[in-house]
Structure formats: structure tokens, C-alpha cells
mmCIF file of C-alpha atoms in Angstrom:
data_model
loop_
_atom_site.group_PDB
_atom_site.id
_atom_site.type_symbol
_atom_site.label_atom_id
_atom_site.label_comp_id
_atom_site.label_asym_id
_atom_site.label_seq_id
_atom_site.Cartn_x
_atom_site.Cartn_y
_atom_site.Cartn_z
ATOM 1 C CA UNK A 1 177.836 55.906 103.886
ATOM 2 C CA UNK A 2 174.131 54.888 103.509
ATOM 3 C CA UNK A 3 172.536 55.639 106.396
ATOM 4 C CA UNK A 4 169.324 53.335 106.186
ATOM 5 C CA UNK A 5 168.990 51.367 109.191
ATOM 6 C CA UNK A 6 170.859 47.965 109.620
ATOM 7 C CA UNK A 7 167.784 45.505 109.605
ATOM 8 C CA UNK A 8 167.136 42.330 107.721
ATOM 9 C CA UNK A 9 165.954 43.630 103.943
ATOM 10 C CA UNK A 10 162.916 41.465 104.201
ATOM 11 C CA UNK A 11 161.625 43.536 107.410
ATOM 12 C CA UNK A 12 162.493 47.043 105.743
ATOM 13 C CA UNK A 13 162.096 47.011 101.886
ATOM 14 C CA UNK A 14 160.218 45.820 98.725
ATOM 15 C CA UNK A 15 161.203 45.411 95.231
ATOM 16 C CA UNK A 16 157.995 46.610 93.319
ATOM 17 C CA UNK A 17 156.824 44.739 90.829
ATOM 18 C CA UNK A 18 155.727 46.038 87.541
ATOM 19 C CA UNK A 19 152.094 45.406 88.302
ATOM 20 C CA UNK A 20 152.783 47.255 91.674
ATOM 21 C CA UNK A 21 153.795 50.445 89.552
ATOM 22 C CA UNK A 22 150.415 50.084 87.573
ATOM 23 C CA UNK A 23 148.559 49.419 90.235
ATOM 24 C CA UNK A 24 150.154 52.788 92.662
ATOM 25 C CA UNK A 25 149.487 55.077 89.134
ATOM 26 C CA UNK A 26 145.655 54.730 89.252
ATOM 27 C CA UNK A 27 145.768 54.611 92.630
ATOM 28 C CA UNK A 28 147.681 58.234 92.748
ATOM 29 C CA UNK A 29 145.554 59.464 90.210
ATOM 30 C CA UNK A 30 142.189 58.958 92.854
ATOM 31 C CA UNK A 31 144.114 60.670 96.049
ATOM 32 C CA UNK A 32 145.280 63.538 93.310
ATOM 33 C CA UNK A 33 141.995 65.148 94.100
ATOM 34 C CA UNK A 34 141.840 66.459 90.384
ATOM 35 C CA UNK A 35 145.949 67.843 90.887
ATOM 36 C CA UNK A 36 149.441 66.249 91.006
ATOM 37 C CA UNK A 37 149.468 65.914 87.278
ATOM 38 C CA UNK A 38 148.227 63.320 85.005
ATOM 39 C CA UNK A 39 150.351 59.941 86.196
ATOM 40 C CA UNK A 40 150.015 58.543 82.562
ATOM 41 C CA UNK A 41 153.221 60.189 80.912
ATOM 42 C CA UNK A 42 154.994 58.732 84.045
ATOM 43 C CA UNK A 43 153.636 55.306 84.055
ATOM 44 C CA UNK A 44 154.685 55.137 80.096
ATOM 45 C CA UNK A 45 158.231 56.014 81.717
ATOM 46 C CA UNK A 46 158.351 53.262 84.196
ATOM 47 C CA UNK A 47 156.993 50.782 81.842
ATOM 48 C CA UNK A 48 160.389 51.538 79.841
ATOM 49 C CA UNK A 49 162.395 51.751 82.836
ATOM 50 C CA UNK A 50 161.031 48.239 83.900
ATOM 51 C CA UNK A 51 161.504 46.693 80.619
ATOM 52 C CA UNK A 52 165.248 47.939 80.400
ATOM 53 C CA UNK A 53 166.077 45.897 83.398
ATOM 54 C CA UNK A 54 165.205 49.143 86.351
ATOM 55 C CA UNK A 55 163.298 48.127 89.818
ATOM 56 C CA UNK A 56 162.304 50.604 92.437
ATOM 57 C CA UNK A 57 162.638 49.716 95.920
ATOM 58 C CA UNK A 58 160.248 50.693 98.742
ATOM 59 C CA UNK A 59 161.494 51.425 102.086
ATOM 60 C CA UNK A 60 159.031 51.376 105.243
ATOM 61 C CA UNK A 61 159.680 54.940 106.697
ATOM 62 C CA UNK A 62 160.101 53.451 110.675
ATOM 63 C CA UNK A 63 163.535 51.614 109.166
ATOM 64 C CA UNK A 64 165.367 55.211 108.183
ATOM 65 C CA UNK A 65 167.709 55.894 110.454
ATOM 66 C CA UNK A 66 166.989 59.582 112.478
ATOM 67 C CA UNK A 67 170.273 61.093 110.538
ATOM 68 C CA UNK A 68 168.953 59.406 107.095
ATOM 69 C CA UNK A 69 168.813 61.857 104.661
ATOM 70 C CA UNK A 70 165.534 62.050 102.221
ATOM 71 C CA UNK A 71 165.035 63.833 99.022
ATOM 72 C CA UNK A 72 161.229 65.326 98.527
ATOM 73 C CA UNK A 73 160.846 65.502 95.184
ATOM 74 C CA UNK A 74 157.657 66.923 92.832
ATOM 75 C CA UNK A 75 156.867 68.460 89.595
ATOM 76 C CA UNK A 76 155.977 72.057 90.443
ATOM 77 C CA UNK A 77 153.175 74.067 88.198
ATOM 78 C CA UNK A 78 149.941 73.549 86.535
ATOM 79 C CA UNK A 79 148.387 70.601 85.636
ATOM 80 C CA UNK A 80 147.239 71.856 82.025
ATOM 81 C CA UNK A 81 150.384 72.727 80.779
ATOM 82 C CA UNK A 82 151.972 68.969 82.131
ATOM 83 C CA UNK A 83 150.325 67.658 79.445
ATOM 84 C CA UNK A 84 152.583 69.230 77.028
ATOM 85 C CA UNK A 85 155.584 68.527 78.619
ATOM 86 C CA UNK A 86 156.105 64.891 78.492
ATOM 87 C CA UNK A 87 157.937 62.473 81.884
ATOM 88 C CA UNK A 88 161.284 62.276 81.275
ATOM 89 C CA UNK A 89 163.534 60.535 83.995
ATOM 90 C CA UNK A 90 166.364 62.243 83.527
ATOM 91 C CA UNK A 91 164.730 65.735 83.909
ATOM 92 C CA UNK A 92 162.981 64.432 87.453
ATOM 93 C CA UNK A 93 166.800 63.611 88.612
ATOM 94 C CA UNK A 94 168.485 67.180 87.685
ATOM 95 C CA UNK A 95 167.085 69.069 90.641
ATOM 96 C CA UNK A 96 168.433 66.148 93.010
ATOM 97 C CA UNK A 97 171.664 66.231 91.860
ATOM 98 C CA UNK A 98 171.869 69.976 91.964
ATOM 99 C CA UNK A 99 170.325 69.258 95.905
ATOM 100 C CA UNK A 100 173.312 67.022 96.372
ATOM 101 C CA UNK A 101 175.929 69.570 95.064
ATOM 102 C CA UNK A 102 174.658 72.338 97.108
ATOM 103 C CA UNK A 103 174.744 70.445 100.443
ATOM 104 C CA UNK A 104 177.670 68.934 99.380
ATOM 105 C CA UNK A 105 176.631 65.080 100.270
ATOM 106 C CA UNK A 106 174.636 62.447 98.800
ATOM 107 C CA UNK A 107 170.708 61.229 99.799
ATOM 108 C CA UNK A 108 170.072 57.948 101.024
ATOM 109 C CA UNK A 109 166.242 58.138 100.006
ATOM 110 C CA UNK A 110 163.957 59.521 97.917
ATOM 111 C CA UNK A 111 160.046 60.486 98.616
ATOM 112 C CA UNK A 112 157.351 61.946 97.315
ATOM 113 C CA UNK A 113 156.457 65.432 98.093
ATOM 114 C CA UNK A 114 152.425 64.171 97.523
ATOM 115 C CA UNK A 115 151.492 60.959 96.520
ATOM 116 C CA UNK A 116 148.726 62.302 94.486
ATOM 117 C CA UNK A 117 148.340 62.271 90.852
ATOM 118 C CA UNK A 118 151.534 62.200 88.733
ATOM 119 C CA UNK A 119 153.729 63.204 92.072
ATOM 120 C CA UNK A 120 152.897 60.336 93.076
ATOM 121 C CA UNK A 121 154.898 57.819 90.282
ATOM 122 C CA UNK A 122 157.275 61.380 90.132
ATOM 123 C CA UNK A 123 159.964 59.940 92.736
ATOM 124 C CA UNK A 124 159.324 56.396 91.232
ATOM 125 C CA UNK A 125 161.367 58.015 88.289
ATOM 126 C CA UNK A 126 164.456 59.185 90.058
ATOM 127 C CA UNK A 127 164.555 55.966 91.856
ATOM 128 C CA UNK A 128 164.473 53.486 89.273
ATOM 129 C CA UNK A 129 167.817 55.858 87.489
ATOM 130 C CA UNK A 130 169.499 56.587 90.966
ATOM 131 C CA UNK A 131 169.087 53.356 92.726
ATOM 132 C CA UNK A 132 167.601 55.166 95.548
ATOM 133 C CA UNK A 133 165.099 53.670 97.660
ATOM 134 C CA UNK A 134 161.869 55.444 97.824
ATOM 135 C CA UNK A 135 160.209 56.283 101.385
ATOM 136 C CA UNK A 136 157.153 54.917 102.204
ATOM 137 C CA UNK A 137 155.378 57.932 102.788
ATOM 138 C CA UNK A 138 154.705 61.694 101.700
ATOM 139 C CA UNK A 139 153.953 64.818 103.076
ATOM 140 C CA UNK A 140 150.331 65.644 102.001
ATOM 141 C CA UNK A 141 148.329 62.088 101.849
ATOM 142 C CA UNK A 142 146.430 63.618 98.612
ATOM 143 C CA UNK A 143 147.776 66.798 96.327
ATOM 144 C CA UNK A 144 147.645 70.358 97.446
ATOM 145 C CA UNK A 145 148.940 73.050 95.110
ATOM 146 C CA UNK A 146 150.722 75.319 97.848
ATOM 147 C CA UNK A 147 154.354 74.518 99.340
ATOM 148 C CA UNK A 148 152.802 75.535 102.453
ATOM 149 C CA UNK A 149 150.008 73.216 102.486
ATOM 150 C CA UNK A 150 151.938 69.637 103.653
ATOM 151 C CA UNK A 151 152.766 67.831 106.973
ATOM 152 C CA UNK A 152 156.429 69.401 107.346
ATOM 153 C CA UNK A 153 154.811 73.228 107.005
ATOM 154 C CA UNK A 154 152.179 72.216 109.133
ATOM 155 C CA UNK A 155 155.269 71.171 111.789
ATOM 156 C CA UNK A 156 156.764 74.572 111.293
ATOM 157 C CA UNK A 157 160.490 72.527 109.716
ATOM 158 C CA UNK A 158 162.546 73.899 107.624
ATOM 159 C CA UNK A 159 161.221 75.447 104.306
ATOM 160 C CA UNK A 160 164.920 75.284 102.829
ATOM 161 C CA UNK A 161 166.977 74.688 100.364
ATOM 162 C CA UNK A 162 164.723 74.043 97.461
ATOM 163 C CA UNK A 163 166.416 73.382 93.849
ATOM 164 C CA UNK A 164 164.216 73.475 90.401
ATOM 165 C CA UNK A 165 165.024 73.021 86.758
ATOM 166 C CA UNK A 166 163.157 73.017 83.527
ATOM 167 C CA UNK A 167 163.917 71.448 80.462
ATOM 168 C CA UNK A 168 165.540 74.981 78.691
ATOM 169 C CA UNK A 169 168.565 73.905 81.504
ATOM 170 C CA UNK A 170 167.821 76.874 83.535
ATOM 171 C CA UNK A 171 168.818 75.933 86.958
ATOM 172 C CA UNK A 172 167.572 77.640 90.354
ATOM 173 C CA UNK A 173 168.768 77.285 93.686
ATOM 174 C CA UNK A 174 166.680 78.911 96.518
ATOM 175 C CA UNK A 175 169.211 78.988 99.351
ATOM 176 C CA UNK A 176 166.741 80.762 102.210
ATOM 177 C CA UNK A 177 163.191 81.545 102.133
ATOM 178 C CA UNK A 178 161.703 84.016 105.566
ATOM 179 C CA UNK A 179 158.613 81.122 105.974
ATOM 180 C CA UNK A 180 157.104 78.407 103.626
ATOM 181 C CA UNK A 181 154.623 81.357 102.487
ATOM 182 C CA UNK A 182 157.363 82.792 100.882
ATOM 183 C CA UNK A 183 159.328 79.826 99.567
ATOM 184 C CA UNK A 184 156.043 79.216 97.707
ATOM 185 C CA UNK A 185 155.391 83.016 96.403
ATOM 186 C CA UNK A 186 159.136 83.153 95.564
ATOM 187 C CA UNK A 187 159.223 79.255 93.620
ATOM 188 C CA UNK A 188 155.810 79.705 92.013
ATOM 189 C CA UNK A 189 157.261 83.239 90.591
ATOM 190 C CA UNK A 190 160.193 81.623 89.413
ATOM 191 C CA UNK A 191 158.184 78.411 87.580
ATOM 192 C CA UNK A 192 155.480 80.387 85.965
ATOM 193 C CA UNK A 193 158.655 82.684 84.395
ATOM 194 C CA UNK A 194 160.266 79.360 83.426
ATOM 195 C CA UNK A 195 156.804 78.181 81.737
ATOM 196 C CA UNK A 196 154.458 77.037 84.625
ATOM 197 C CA UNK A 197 155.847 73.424 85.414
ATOM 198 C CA UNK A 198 158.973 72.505 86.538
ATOM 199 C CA UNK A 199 161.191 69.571 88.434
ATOM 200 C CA UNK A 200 162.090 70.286 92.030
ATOM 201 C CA UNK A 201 163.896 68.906 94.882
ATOM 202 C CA UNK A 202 162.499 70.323 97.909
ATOM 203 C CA UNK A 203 163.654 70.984 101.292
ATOM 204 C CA UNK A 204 165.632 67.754 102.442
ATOM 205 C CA UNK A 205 164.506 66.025 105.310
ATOM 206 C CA UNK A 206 165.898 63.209 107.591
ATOM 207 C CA UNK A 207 164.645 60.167 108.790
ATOM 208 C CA UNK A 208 163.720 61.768 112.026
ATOM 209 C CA UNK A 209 161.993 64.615 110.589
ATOM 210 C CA UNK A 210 159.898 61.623 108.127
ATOM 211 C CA UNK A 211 159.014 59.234 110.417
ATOM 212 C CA UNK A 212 157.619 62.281 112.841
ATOM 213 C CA UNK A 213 155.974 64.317 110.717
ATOM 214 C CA UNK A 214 155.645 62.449 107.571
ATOM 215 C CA UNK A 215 151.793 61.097 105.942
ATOM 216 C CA UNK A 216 153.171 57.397 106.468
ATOM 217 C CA UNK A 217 152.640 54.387 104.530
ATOM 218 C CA UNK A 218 150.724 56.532 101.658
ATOM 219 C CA UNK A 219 152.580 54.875 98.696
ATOM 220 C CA UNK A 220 151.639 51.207 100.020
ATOM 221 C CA UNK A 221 147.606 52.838 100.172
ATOM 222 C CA UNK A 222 147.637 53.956 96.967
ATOM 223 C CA UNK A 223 148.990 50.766 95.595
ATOM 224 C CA UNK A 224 146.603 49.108 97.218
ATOM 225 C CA UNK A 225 143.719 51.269 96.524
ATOM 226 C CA UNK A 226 144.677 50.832 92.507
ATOM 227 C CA UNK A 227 145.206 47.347 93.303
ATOM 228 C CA UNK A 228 141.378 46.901 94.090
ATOM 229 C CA UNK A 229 140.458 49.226 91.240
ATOM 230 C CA UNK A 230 141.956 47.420 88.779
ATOM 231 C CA UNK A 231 140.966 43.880 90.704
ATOM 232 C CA UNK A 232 137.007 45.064 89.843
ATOM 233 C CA UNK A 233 137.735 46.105 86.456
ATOM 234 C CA UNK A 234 138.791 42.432 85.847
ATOM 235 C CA UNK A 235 135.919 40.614 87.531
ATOM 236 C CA UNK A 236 132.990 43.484 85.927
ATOM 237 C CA UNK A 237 132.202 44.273 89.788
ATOM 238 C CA UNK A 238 131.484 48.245 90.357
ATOM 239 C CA UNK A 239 135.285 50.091 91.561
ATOM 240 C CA UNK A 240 133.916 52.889 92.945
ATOM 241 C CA UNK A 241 132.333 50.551 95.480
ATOM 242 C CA UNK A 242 135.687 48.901 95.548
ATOM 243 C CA UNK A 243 137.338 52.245 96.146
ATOM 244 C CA UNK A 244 134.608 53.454 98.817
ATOM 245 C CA UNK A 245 135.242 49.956 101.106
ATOM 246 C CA UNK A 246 139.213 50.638 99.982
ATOM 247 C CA UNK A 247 139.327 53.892 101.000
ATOM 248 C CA UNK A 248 136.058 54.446 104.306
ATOM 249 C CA UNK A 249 134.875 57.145 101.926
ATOM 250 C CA UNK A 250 131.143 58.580 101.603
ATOM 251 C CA UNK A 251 129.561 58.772 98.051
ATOM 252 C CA UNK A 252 128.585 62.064 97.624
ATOM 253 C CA UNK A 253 126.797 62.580 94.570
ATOM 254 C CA UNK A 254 126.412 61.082 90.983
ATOM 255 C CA UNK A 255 125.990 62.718 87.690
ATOM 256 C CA UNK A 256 127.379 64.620 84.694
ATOM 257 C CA UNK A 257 129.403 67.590 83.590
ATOM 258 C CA UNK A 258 127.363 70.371 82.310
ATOM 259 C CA UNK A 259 129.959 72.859 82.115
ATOM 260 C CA UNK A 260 133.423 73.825 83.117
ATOM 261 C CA UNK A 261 135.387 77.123 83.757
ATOM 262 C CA UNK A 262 138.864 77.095 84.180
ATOM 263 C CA UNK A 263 141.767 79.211 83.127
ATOM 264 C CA UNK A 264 145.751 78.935 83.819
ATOM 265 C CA UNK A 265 147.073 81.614 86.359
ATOM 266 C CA UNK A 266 150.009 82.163 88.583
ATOM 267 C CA UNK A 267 150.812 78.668 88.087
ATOM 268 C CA UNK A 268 147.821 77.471 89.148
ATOM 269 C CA UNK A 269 144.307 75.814 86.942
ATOM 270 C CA UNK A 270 141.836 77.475 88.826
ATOM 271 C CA UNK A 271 137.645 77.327 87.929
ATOM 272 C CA UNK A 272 134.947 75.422 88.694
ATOM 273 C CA UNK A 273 132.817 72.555 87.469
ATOM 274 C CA UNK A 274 129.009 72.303 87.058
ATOM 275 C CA UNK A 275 127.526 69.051 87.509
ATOM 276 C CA UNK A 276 123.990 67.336 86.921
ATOM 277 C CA UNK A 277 122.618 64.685 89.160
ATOM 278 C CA UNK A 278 121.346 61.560 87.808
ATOM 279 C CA UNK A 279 119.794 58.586 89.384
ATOM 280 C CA UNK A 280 119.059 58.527 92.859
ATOM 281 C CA UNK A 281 120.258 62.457 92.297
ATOM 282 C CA UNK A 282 118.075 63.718 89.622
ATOM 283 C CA UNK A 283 116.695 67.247 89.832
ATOM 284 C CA UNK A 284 120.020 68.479 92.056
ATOM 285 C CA UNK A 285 122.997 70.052 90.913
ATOM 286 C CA UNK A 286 126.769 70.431 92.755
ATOM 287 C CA UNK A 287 129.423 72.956 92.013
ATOM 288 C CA UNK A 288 132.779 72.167 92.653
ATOM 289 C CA UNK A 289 135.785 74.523 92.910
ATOM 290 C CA UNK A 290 139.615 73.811 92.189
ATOM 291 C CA UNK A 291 142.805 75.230 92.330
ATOM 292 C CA UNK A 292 144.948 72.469 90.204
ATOM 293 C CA UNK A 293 142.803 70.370 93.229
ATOM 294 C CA UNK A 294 139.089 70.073 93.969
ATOM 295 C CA UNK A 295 138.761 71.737 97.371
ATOM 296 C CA UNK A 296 135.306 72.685 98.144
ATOM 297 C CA UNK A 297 131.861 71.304 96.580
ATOM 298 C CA UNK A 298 128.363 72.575 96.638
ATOM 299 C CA UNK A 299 124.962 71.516 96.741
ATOM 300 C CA UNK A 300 122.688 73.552 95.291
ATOM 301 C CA UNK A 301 123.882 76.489 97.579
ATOM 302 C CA UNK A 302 125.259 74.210 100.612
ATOM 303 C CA UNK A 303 128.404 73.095 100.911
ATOM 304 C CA UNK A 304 128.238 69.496 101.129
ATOM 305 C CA UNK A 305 132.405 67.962 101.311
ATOM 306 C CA UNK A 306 135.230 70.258 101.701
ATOM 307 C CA UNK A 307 139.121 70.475 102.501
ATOM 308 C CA UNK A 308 140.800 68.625 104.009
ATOM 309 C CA UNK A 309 138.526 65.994 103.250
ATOM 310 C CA UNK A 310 139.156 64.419 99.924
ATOM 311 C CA UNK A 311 137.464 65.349 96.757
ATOM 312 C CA UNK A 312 137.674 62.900 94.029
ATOM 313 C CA UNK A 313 135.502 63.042 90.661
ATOM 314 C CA UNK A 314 135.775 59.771 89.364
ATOM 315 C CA UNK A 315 134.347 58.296 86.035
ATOM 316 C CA UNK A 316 131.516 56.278 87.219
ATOM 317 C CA UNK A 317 132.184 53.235 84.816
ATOM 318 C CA UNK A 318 135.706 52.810 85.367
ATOM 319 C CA UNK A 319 136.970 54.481 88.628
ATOM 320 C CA UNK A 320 139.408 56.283 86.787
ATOM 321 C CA UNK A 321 140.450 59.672 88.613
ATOM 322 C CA UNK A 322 139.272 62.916 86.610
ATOM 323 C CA UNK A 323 142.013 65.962 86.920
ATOM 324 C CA UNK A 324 140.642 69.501 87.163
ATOM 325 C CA UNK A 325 142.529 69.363 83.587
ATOM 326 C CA UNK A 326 140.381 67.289 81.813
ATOM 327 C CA UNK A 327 136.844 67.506 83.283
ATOM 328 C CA UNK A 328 134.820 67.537 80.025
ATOM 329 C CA UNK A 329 131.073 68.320 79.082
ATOM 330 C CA UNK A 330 129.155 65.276 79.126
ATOM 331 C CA UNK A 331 131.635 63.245 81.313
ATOM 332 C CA UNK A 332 129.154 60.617 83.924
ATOM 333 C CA UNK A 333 131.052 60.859 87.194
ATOM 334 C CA UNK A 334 130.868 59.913 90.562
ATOM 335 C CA UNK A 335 132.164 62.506 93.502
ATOM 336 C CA UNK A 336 133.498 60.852 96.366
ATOM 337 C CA UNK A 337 135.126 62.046 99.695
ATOM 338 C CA UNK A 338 137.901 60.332 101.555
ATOM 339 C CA UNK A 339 139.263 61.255 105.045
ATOM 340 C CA UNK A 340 141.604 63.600 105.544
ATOM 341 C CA UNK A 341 145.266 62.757 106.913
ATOM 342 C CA UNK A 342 145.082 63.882 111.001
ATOM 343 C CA UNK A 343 147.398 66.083 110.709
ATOM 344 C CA UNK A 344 145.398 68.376 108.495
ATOM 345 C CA UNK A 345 142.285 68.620 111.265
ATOM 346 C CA UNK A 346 144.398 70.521 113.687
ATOM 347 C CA UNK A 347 144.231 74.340 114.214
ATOM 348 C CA UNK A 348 147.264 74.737 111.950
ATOM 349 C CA UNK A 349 146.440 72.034 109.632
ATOM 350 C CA UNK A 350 143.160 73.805 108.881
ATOM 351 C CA UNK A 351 144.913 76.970 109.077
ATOM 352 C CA UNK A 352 146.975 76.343 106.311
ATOM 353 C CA UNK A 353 144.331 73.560 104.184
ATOM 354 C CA UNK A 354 140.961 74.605 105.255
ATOM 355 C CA UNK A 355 138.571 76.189 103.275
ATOM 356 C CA UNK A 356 139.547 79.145 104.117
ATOM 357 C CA UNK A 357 142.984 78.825 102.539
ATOM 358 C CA UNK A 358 141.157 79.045 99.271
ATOM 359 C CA UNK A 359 139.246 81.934 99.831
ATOM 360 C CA UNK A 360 135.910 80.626 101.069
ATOM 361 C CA UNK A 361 134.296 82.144 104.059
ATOM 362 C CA UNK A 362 133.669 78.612 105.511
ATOM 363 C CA UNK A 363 134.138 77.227 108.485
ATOM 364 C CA UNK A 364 135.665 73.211 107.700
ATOM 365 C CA UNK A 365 132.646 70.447 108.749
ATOM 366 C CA UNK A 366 133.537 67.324 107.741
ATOM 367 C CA UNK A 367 131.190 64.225 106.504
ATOM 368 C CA UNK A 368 133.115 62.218 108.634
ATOM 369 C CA UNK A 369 132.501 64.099 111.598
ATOM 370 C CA UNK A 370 132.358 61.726 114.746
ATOM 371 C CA UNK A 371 133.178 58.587 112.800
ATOM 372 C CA UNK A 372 137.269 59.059 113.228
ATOM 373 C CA UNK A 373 139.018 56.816 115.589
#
């Protein structure tokens, strides 16, 4: 028996509309923070789905019943190597269904494991096939690369079961992992093996475990922050100024690539970006580091914006997101930070998203220090 609360649809859920699909893709893309995979491939996906007849409905978390049960779904593994592994519905499904056969019942929801980048549109997939509602929320607010690194870790839940499959129809069940440090050592082992990207299912969660410890209402922000992007495309009005009011974000710097070093390990795109300022910052420069994300930025030799906080490279004409995959010499971009979800600005939200947790001997200041409610 479904398990969604008994409430009048129009309160609880909303048919998204092709437009809303476009709109949630670019808006992914910006939270991705350079990570979560190109949404592109996906979007081509839905546009098929929603042209054979498919909808995906949204369901506000605070309607889930506390014994719902959600499936937190993700592509696991590199962002380069996405790119040569095209969306495919089906293959986004497999790890569900092998979720579903392990605990021996069906979901009654679906939700992202990060709404940014291609994550984002990833449980958009499985819905539109599975007829599965898809939860208003996810458990990062942005990307992260780490299983360790989202809301539910942060809450000390569960870390298990976690299913993953890859196209060559291996299929993995981890039944128990000792913390979520493990489950990620022991799953990013397995997916590099299995060619650095893979579809997983992670650790279930019910409606309880959502609506307490879930980054709520992030799918509806990102639709509406691609909403407004796409809004100033139309009426030749700047987006990034559209994203800034959007989003309460800070512009941090403006200029162009110079050079980028990045290379594939682990499962991870890991390097670093050089940029040149131009306009009002000529005559500066600003590193900025990634793994698969952008996580801490430089000035010269001062750290300027840093995780938690959102990093987002964006191109300066369009607003279009830049991934750590396909930063480019010569690319004009604008870097922008965003507030961090709460829940990341706690002792063990920084703990396990901080600076730190990326090897920099940094202790997290935030641009929007004494400006959060």
C-alpha cells in the first residue's frame, strides 16, 4: 500500500510541466558547484520521456507519511567520464529495483541524493518510467562528491543498504557498511573497478527520516532559479544578476580561464583552475580548487569563498553553470557564492564539508557571515 499521506492532491503534489523540467536542468546545473554531472544527456532523456506521453510528479516532503518509504537515488563517479556514458532511463531504474528486491517491498517515493548538476534531473528519470513521485527535497542542497558529505551523514542515520549497477550488468549489493566513511571508501572502490560512474540506489529513507533531516524544497529552488535564468535570457536582461537576487548570493569575481589542471583519480576529477580578472577585476587573479566540485577559491593568496558556501563558475553571457569537466582556456566567467544549507554550518556539518574535508588547513569563514537569519 502507498503510504503517501491522505491529503487533497492539490495541497501535496505537482505534475511538472515540460518547461518545469527545462527550467530545474539549468537550474541544477548552477547549485552543481562544477559536480553532479552534466544535466544535458538527462534533459535530452526527459524531453523523450515527455513527448512519449511520461509526467513526473512532485511531492512536497511535509505530505510523506513518517513510515513512507523514499528511494535516494544518484549517478556515482566522475564527472569526465559521464560524458561518455550517455542518460539512459532504464539504467537509472536497475539499482531501485535491485533496492526493492533486497528489502523485499516496494518505494512509495523517489528523491534525489543532490539536486546538483545531472543528480539533480537523475531521479526525474526513474520517476517518469516508475510512476513514482519524486520528493521535494535532497540531501546536500548543492553536489558534494563524498557519501559522507549530505544531511542524513551529517544526522549520523543509517549508511545502509546501498545497491549500484553499470551498464556491463554487473550488479552490487552493499548489505552493511561500519560508518558512511566506509560505505564511501568501499562504493567508490567498487565504481572506479566498474569504470568510474555508475547508477545507485542509496540507503532508503522514510518520510520521517526526510522531512527531519532532509535539504527541503531544493527541487522547487532550482526550478525556480532556472526559471529566472531562462526568463532573462528571453528579455536580453543580465542572469547572473537574475541568479544573484534568485539565489541572496555575493559576486565574487569576474574574468577568464587562463589555465586548467585536472586529472581523473579514485573516482574523483580533481585540479584546479586559474583565472584572470577583467573589468572592475583587472590586474587580480583567483585560483579555484575542485574535487568533481569547486570547494575552495583564492585570491591572489587569500582565500576569498569556501565550503560550504556555494561555488559556482558561471559563463558570464549566459548564466550557464560551468562543470569542473569542461572549464576551458579562454572561457569569460563569472564566480559566484550562494549560502550554504544550515545544516552544513554546524560542528559536524563542517566536520564532514568544511575546508578541511578537502585537505586545506583552513578554518571555514563565510561571505555571508552575520547576514543569515
Amino acid at each position: 500500500m502507498n503510504t503517501l499521506a491522505r491529503r487533497s492532491p492539490s495541497q501535496t503534489l505537482r505534475t511538472l510541466s515540460a518547461d518545469d523540467i527545462e527550467a530545474l536542468a539549468v537550474g541544477a546545473w548552477i547549485l552543481g558547484t562544477g559536480g553532479g554531472g552534466d544535466p544535458y544527456h538527462k534533459l535530452l532523456n526527459m524531453r523523450q520521456l515527455y513527448e512519449a506521453g511520461h509526467e513526473v510528479t512532485l511531492v512536497d516532503p511535509m505530505s510523506l507519511n513518517d513510515d513512507s518509504l523514499v528511494a535516494v537515488l544518484s549517478n556515482m563517479g566522475a564527472p569526465l567520464v559521464g560524458q561518455e556514458r550517455l542518460a539512459d532511463p532504464e539504467f537509472a531504474t536497475k539499482p531501485l529495483r535491485m533496492m526493492e528486491e533486497h528489502l523485499g517491498r516496494k518505494f512509495d517515493a523517489v528523491m534525489a541524493l543532490e539536486i546538483g548538476g545531472g543528480n539533480g534531473v537523475h531521479p526525474m528519470l526513474v520517476s517518469a518510467l516508475t510512476g513514482y513521485p519524486v520528493v521535494d527535497a535532497d540531501t546536500m542542497g548543492r553536489a558534494y562528491p563524498e557519501a559522507q558529505m549530505t544531511s542524513v551523514a551529517v544526522a549520523n542515520l543509517r549508511c545502509y543498504p546501498l545497491t549500484m549497477a553499470d551498464i556491463r550488468d554487473n550488479e552490487i549489493v552493499f548489505s552493511r557498511a561500519a560508518s558512511w566513511r566506509w560505505m564511501e571508501r568501499i562504493s567508490r572502490k567498487a565504481c572506479t573497478e566498474i569504470g568510474s560512474v555508475a547508477a545507485t540506489c542509496k540507503a532508503p529513507r522514510t518520510g520521517a527520516e526526510v522531512k527531519q533531516h532532509g535539504v527541503l524544497y531544493s527541487v522547487s529552488k532550482a526550478i525556480d532559479l532556472g526559471a529566472r535564468v531562462i526568463e532573462a535570457r528571453h528579455e536580453h536582461t543580465d542572469p547572473i544578476e537574475a541568479i544573484l537576487g534568485a539565489a541572496h548570493g555575493k559576486r565574487i569575481f569576474t574574468g577568464k580561464v587562463t589555465d586548467v589542471d585536472r586529472r581523473a583519480t579514485e573516482g574523483f576529477l580533481r585540479g584546479q583552475a586559474r583565472l584572470e580578472g577583467l573589468g572592475p577585476d583587472a590586474g587580480d587573479d583567483m585560483i579555484v580548487h575542485f574535487q568533481n566540485e569547486y570547494s575552495v577559491a583564492y585570491r591572489g593568496s587569500e582565500p576569498v569563498v569556501m565550503t560550504p558556501d556555494l561555488i559556482c563558475l558561471l559563463d558570464t553571457v549566459s548564466g550557464e553553470g560551468i562543470g569542473t569537466d569542461v572549464l576551458r582556456f579562454g572561457q569569460r566567467v563569472s564566480v559566484l557564492a550562494l549560502p550554504a544549507p544550515d545544516v552544513f554550518l554546524s560542528e559536524a556539518g563542517l566536520s564532514a564539508v568544511g575546508p578541511r574535508a578537502f585537505g586545506f588547513d583552513l578554518d571555514f569563514t563565510s561571505v555571508f557571515e552575520g547576514e543569515r537569519a
